[in-house]
Amino acid sequence: MTTPPLAPYPHTRLRRVRQSDWVRRLVRETEVRPSDLIWSMVVHEGEGTIPVASMPGVERLSVKEAAKAAVRARDLGIPAIAIFPHIDGSRKDAAGSIAADPDGVIPRAVKAMKDAAPEVGIMCDVALDPFTDHGHDGVVEGGKILNDPTIDRLIEQGLMQAEAGADILAPSDMMDGRIGRLRAALEGANHQDVMIMSYAAKYASAFYGPYRDAIGSAKLSAGQGDKKTYQMDPANTEEAIREVAMDIAEGADMVMVKPGMPYLDIVRRIVDEFRMPTYAFQVSGEYAMIMAAAQNGWIDKDRAILESLTAFKRAGAAGIITYFAPWAAEKLGAYSPP
């Protein structure tokens, strides 16, 4: 689009439309609403709530507390919640055997949340790392993460989540071909209405640390390598386009970029290239940095949070997965259910 020529100064004074709050609101190009938010939440197997030390203000929630949170989300106008599990280390093994347990904390939480607030969508992470004692997202053999055997396990996990009532499955493992196989499995099991939000462009990032604390993910041990053989190189853009194209072709309904803020250029390009519902994940490290700086008095917390959320929308994201969702929804104004 070509920008029309502007009249020269002083006939054009760009500050005219900035001089008062009312006119700034009148000409504002980007707006964040509660309906743009997906609440990222960690659930645990015990009772009550447990603070996460590296994420001030975030708590692991019991199944009962998660159900209460779903009601809160409904009342705030937050359309969906993304849940992640904290599993006791003694219950983990190399295969992540309990990832598909129909009596596990995730299916119990899904059922409780849907019973409490059926209007709120529930999104489940499809990945093995919360359940493995080595911390990888897949099946490991000889220090190598195996692609197809991992997908077999992910399908078992995803079908279990769908049976429990999950509305969206979000594979975060970054195995090749998992979207197509999961979509086929859902169709075959009569779960054709279950949506897939693909972690299509998930980077091997330094910003995930507090999340791993929140879910109790095992630290990668010596000889187990790192996640760079399956998560993306932060230097790459074209590769992200190929990843997204493959996932869309295989049946993803929505796609995601993770992390969010350091990858706004990726969000913008994916939106421009594919015109698909594209989401950004404001990850734990982004949350922790804002909160730590605010607690030290270095930044204005309220302004920083809302500015960061606006940046995702300005980049073209259809919505944002964020730990700030309930706080932001309250700040953004009252919601009246239809």
XYZ file of N, CA and C in Angstrom, residues 45 96 101 161-162 172 174 182 187 257 274 305 307 319 330 337:
48
model
N -0.877 -32.291 40.995
C -1.604 -33.485 41.412
C -2.128 -33.413 42.842
N 8.138 -41.539 29.709
C 6.979 -40.684 29.977
C 5.701 -41.499 30.002
N -2.183 -41.362 30.661
C -2.992 -41.944 31.729
C -4.362 -41.270 31.770
N -6.575 -36.931 25.777
C -7.015 -35.575 26.085
C -8.340 -35.258 25.403
N -8.482 -35.699 24.162
C -9.736 -35.483 23.444
C -10.879 -36.217 24.129
N 3.463 -29.523 21.056
C 4.595 -28.605 21.227
C 5.931 -29.298 21.045
N 7.531 -30.544 18.280
C 8.289 -30.219 17.065
C 8.821 -31.443 16.323
N -1.744 -36.906 13.918
C -2.699 -36.617 14.981
C -4.069 -36.289 14.404
N -9.727 -37.954 13.554
C -10.823 -38.278 12.645
C -11.251 -39.735 12.819
N 3.488 -19.141 17.356
C 4.911 -18.799 17.418
C 5.307 -18.746 18.886
N 0.255 -16.572 5.287
C -0.736 -17.647 5.314
C -2.159 -17.199 5.629
N 3.040 -4.548 30.892
C 2.244 -5.716 30.499
C 1.338 -5.374 29.333
N 1.556 -2.927 27.217
C 2.340 -2.602 26.025
C 2.813 -3.869 25.331
N -4.303 -13.752 18.762
C -4.429 -13.805 20.206
C -3.101 -14.129 20.847
N -8.851 -8.109 33.673
C -9.424 -7.180 34.652
C -9.092 -5.732 34.302
N -21.301 -11.132 29.772
C -21.589 -12.363 28.989
C -22.836 -12.175 28.136
